[in-house]
mmCIF file of C-alpha atoms in Angstrom:
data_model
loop_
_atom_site.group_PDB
_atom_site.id
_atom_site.type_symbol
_atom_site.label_atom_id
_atom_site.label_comp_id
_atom_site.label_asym_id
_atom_site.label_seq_id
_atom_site.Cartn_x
_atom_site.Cartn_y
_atom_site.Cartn_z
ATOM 1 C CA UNK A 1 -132.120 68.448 -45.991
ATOM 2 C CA UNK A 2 -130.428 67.312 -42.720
ATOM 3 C CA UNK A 3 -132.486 64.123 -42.220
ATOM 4 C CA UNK A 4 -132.407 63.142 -45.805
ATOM 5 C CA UNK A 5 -128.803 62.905 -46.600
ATOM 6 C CA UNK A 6 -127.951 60.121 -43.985
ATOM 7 C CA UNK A 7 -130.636 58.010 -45.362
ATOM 8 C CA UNK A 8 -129.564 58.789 -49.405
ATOM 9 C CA UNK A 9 -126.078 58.471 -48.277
ATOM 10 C CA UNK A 10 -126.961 54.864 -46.975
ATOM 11 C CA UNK A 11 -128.843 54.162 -50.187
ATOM 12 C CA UNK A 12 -126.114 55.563 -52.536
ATOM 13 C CA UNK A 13 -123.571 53.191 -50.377
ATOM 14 C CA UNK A 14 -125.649 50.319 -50.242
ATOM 15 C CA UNK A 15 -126.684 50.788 -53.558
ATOM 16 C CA UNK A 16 -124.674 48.522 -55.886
ATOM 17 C CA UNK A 17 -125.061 45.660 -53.643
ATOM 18 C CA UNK A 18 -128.965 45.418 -54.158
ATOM 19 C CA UNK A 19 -130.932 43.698 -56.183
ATOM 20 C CA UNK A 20 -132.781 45.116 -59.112
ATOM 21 C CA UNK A 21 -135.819 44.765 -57.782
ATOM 22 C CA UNK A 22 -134.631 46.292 -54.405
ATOM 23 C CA UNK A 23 -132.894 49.534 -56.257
ATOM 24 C CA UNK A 24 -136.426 50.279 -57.892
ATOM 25 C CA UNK A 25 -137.667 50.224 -54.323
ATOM 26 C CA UNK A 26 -134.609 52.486 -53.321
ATOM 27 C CA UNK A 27 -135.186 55.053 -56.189
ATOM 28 C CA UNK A 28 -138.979 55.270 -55.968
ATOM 29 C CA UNK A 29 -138.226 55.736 -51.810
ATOM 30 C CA UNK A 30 -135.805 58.821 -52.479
ATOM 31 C CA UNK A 31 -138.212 60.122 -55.236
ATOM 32 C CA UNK A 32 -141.958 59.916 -53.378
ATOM 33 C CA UNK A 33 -140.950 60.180 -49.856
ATOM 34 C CA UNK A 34 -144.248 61.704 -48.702
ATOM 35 C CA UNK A 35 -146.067 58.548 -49.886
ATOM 36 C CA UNK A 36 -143.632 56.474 -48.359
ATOM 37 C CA UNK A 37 -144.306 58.365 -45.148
ATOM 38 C CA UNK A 38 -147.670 58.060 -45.279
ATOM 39 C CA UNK A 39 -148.198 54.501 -46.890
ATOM 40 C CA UNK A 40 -147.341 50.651 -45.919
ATOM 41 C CA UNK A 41 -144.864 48.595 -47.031
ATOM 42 C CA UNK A 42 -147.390 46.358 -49.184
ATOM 43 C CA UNK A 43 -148.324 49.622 -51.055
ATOM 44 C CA UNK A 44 -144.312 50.896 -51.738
ATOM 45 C CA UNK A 45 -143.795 47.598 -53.080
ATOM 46 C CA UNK A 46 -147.138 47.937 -54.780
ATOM 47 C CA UNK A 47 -146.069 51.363 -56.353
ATOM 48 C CA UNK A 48 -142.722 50.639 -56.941
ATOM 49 C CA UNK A 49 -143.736 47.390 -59.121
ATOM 50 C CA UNK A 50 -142.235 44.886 -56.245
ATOM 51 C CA UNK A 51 -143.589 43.884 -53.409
ATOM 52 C CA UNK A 52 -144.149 44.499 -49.942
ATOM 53 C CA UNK A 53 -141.121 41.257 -49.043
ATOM 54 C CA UNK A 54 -138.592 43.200 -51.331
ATOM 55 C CA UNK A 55 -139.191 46.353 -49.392
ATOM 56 C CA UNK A 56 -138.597 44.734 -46.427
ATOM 57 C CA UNK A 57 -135.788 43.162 -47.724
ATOM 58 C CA UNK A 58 -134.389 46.406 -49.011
ATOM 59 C CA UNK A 59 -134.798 48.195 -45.499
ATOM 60 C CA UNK A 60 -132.957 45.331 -43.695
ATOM 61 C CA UNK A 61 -129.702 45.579 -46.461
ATOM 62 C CA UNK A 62 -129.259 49.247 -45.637
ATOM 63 C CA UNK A 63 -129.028 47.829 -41.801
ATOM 64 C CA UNK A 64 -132.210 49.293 -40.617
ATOM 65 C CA UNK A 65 -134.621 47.307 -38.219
ATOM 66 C CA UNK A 66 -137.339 47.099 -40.657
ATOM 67 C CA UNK A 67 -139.813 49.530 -42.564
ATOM 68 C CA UNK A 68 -140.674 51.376 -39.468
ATOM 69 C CA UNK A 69 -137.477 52.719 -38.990
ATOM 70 C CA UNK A 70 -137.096 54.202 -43.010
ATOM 71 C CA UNK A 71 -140.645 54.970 -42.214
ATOM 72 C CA UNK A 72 -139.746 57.254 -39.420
ATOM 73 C CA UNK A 73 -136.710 58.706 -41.455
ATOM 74 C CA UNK A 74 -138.308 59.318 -44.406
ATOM 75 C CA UNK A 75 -140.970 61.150 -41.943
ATOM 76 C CA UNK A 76 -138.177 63.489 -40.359
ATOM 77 C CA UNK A 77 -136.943 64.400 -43.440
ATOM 78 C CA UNK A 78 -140.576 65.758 -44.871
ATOM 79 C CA UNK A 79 -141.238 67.337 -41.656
ATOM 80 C CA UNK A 80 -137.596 69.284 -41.629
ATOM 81 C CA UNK A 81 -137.477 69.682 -45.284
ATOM 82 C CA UNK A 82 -141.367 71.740 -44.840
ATOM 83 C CA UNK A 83 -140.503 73.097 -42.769
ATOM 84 C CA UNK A 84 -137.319 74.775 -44.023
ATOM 85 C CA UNK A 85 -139.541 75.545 -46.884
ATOM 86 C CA UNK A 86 -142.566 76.560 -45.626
ATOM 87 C CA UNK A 87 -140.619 79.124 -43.045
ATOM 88 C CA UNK A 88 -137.975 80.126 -45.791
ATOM 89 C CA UNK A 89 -140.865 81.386 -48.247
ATOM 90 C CA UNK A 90 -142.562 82.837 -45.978
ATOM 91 C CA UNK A 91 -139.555 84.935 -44.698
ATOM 92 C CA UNK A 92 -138.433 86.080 -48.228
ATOM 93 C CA UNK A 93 -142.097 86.838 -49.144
ATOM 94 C CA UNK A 94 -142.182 88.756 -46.637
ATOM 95 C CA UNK A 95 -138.876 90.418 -46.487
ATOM 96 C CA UNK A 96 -139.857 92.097 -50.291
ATOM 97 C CA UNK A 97 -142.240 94.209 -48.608
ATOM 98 C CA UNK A 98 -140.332 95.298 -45.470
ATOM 99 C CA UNK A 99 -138.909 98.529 -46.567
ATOM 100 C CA UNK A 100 -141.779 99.402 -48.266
ATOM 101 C CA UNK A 101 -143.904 102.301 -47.434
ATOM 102 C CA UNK A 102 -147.359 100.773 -48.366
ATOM 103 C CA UNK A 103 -146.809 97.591 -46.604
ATOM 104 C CA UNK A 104 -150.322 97.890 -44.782
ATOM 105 C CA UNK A 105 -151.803 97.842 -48.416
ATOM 106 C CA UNK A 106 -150.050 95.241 -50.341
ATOM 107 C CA UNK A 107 -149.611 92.546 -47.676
ATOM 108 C CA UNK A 108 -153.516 92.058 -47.368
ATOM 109 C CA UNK A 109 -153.906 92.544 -51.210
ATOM 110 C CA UNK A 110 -152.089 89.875 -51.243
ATOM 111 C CA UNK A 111 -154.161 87.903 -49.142
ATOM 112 C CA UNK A 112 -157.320 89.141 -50.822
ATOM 113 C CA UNK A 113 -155.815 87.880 -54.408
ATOM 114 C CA UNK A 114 -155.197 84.405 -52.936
ATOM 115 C CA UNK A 115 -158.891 84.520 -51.383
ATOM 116 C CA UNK A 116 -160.142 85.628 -55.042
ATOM 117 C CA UNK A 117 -158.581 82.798 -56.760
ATOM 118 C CA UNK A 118 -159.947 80.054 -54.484
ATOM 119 C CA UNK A 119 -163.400 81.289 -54.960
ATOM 120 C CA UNK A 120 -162.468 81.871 -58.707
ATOM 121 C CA UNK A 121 -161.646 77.909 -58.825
ATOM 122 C CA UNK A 122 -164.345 76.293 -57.023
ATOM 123 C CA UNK A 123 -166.799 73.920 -57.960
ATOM 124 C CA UNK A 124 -169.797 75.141 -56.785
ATOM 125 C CA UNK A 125 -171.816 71.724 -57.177
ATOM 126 C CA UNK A 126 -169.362 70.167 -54.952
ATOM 127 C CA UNK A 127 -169.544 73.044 -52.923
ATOM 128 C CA UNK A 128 -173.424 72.364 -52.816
ATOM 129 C CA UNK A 129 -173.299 68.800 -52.144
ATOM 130 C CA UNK A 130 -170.960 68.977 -49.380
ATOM 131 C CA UNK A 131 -172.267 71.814 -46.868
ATOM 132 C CA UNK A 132 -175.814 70.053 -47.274
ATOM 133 C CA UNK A 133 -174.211 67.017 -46.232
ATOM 134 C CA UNK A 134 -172.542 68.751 -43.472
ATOM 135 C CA UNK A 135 -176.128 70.454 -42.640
ATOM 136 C CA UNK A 136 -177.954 67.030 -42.759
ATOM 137 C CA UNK A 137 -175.003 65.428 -40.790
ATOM 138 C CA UNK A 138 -176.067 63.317 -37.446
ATOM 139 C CA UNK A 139 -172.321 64.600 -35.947
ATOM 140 C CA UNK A 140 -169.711 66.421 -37.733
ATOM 141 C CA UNK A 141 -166.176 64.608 -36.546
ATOM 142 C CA UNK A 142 -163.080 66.968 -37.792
ATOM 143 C CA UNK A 143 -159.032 65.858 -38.294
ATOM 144 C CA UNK A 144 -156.665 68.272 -38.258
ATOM 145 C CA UNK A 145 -152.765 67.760 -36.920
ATOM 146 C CA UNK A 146 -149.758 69.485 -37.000
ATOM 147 C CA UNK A 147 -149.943 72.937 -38.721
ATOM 148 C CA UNK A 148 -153.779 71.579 -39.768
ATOM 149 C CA UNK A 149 -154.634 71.877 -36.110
ATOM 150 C CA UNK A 150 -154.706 75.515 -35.851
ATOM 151 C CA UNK A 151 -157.786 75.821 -38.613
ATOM 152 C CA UNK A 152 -159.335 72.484 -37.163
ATOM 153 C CA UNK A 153 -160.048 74.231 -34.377
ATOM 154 C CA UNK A 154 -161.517 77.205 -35.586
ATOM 155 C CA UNK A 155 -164.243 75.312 -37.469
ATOM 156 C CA UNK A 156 -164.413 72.818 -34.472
ATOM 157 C CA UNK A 157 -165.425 76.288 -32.303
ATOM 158 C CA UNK A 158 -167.537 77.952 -34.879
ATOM 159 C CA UNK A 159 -169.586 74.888 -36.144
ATOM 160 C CA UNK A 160 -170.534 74.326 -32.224
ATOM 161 C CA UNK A 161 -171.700 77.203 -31.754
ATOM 162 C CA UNK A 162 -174.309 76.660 -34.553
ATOM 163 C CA UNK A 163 -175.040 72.759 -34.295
ATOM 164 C CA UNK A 164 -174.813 70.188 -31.522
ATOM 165 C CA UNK A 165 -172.837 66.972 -32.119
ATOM 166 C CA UNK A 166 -169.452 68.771 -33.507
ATOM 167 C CA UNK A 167 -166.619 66.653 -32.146
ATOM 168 C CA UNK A 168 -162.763 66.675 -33.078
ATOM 169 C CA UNK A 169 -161.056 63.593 -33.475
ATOM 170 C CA UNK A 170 -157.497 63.704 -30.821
ATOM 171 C CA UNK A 171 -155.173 61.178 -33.129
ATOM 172 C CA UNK A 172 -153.047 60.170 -29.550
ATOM 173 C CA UNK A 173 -155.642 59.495 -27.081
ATOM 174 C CA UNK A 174 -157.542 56.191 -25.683
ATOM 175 C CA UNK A 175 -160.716 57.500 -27.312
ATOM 176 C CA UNK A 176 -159.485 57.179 -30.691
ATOM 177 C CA UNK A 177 -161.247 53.637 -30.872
ATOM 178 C CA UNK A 178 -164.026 54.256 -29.394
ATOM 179 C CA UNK A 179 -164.623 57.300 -31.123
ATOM 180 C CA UNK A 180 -163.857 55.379 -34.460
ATOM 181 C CA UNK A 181 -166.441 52.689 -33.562
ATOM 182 C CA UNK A 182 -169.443 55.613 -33.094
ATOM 183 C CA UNK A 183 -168.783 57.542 -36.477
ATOM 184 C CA UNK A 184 -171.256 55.606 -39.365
ATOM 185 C CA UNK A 185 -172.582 56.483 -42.233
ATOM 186 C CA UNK A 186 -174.615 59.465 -41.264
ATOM 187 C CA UNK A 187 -172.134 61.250 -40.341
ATOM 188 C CA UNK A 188 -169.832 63.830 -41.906
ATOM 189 C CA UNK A 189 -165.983 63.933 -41.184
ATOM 190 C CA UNK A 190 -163.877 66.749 -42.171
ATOM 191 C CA UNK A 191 -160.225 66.022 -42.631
ATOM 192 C CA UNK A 192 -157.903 68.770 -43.084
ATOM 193 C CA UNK A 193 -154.393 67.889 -44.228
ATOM 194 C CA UNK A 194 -151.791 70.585 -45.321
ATOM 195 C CA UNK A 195 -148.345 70.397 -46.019
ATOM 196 C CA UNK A 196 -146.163 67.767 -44.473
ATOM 197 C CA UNK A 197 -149.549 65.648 -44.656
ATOM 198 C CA UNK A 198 -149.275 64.129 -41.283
ATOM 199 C CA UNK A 199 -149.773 60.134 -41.546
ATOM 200 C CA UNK A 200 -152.368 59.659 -38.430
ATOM 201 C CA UNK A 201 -155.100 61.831 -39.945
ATOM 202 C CA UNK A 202 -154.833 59.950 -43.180
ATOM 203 C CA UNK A 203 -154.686 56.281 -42.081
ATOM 204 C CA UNK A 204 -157.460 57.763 -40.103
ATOM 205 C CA UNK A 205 -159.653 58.886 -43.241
ATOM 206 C CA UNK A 206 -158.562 55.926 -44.929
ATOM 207 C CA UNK A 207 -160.143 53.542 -42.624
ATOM 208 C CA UNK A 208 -163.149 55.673 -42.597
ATOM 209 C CA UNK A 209 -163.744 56.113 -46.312
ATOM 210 C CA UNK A 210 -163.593 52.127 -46.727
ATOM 211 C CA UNK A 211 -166.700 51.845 -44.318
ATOM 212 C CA UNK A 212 -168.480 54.369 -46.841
ATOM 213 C CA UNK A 213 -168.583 57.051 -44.578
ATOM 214 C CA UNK A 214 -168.546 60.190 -46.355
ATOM 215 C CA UNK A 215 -165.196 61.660 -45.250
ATOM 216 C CA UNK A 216 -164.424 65.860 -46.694
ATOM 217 C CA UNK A 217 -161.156 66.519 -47.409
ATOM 218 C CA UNK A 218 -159.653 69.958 -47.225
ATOM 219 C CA UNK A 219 -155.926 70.488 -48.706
ATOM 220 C CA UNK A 220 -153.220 72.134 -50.634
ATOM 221 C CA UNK A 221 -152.377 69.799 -53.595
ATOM 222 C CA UNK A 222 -153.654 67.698 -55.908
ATOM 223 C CA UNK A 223 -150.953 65.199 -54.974
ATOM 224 C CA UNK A 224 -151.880 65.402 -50.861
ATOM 225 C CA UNK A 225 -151.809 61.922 -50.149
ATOM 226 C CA UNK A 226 -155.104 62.396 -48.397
ATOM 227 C CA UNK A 227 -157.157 62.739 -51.770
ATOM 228 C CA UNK A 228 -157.032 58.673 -52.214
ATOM 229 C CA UNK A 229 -158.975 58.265 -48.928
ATOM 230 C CA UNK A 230 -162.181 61.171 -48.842
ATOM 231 C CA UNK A 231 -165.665 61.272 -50.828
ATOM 232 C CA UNK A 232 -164.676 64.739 -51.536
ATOM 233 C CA UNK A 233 -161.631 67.390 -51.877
ATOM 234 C CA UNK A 234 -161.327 70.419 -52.052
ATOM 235 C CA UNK A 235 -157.943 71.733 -53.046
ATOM 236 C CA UNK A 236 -156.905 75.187 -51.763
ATOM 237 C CA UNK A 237 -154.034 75.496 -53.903
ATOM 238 C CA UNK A 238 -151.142 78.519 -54.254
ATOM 239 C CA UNK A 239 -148.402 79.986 -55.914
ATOM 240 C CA UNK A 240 -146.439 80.115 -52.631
ATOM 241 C CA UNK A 241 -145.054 76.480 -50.363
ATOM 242 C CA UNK A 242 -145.969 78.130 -47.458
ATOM 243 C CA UNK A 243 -148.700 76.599 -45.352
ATOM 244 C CA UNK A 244 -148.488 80.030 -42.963
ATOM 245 C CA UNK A 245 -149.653 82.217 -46.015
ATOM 246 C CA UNK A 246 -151.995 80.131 -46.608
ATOM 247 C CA UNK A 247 -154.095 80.566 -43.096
ATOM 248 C CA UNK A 248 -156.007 83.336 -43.947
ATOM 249 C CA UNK A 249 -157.346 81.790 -47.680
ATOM 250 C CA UNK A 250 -158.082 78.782 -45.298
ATOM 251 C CA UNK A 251 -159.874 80.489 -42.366
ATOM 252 C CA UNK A 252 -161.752 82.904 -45.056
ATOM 253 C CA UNK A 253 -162.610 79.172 -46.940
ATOM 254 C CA UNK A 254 -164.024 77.477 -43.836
ATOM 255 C CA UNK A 255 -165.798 80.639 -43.044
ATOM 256 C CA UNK A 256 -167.614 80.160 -46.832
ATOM 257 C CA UNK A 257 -168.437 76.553 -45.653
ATOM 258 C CA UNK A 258 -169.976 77.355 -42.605
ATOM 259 C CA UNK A 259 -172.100 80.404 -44.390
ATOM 260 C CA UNK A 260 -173.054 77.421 -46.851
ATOM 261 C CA UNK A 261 -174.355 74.924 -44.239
ATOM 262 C CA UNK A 262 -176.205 77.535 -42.681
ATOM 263 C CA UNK A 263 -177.924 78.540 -46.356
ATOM 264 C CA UNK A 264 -179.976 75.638 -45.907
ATOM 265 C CA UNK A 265 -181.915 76.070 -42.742
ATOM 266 C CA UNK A 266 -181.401 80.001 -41.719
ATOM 267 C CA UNK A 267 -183.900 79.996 -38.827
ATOM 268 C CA UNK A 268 -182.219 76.963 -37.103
ATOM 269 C CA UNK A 269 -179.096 78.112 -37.317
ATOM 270 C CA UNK A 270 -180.314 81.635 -36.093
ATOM 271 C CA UNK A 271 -182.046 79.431 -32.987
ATOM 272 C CA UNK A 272 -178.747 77.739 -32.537
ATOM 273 C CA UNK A 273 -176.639 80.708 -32.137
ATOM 274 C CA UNK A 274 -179.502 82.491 -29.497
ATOM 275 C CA UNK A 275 -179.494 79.674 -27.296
ATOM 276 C CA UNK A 276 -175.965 79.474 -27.220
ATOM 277 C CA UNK A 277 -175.409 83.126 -26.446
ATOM 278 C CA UNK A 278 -178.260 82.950 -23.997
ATOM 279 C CA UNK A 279 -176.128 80.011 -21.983
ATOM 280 C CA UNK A 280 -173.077 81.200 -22.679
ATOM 281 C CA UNK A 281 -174.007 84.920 -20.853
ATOM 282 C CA UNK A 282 -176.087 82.842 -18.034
ATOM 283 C CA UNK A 283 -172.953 80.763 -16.826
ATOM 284 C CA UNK A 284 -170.616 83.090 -17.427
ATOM 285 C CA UNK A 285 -173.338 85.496 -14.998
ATOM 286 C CA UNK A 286 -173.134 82.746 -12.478
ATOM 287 C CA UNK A 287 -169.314 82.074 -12.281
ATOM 288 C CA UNK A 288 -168.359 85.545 -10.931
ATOM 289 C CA UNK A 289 -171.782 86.093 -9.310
#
């Protein structure tokens, strides 16, 4: 809550002094500030039935430079107040079992529960549609930051060991553009975007999914701001706010995807994976030779 109460203290002092129009601006910032984080001015206004002028407007009567700065406050705030959560459950999740003498047992039954009711939930045509689009896929792109990072990479690793043309997509480097420019419509882009719903890896989906290019989303909620911008979504949701527990029902998911992909063309895959053991034993033969 430590980055929060500055800025609703500043709203709650500035608040009598704004305009109607501006105060439905200030409650729908304190109310949605994920999509605020996430979003433009033009679309709070949008949302908030103003427009974008008043939400300027309301940023520079609470003496802040412009939307920018609320932008990058309102972005501290979900990123400490996550991450107080996402830690905090975790810990007292965990701190039920620590005393207990068949901790081995019900710590992964708990994991295998949240596995079962993933698979329980899925759609299996969408399932069906999108690893055949990821098998017929020129180049597979993947977005993953923050805590999405860690599971990015693991399908980044696994998929190239199966498939040429598996790339990830770096959100801070100077081939972001150029990279951009390259992706088109045969191509498959998975974006994975868990709690605290980083902005770069949507605005980055968002730009892709308006050129038509078929962009898979992989989350946690139904509200993730990153199911307005993706052909598809699949929604890996859980009792618990803790993106940590989640890792293995998301790990165990990708692993399904991959299995599904490879359904469609066994042989090839099979091919795939020889030729990259055979390489991968040559040069690693030749290194310390």
């Amino acid at each position: 809550m430590k980055e929060i109460q500055p800025i609703k203290d500043l709203i709650e002092t500035h608040f009598n002094a704004l305009s109607k129009k501006q105060q439905k601006v200030a409650n729908f910032v304190l109310n949605n500030p994920t999509f605020v984080g996430t979003h433009s001015a033009a679309e709070v206004g949008n949302k908030a039935e103003t427009s974008e002028t008043t939400v300027i407007r309301f940023c520079y009567t609470l003496g802040l430079e412009g939307y920018a700065e609320l932008q990058k406050k309102i972005t501290l705030y979900v990123f400490d107040q996550n991450t107080v959560s996402t830690l905090g459950n975790y810990f007292s999740a965990k701190k039920k079992l620590f005393n207990d003498q068949h901790l081995i047992e019900k710590a992964m039954e708990k994991d295998i529960a949240k596995i079962d009711r993933i698979a329980k939930q899925m759609d299996k045509e969408l399932f069906y549609k999108a690893t055949h689009q990821l098998h017929e896929a020129k180049n597979i792109y993947i977005i993953g930051a923050g805590a999405s990072q860690f599971p990015a990479q693991w399908l980044h690793f696994t998929l190239n060991i199966l498939r040429p043309n598996v790339s990830i997509i770096h959100t801070e480097t100077p081939e972001l553009i150029r990279t951009m420019q390259e992706i088109d419509e045969d191509d498959v882009v998975i974006a994975i975007s868990l709690h605290r719903y980083f902005k770069e890896p949507i605005h980055i989906a968002e730009a892709l999914h308006k050129r038509a290019i078929t962009v898979l989303a992989i989350t946690d909620s139904k509200l993730a701001p990153i199911q307005e911008h993706c052909s598809h979504a699949f929604v890996l949701e859980q009792t618990e706010k803790s993106t940590i527990d989640l890792m293995p029902s998301l790990i165990s998911f990708l692993n399904l995807v991959v299995t599904g992909m490879m359904t469609f063309d066994p042989d090839y895959y099979d091919k795939q994976r020889v030729n990259y053991d055979d390489f991968n034993k040559t040069f690693i033969s030749d290194k310390w030779s």
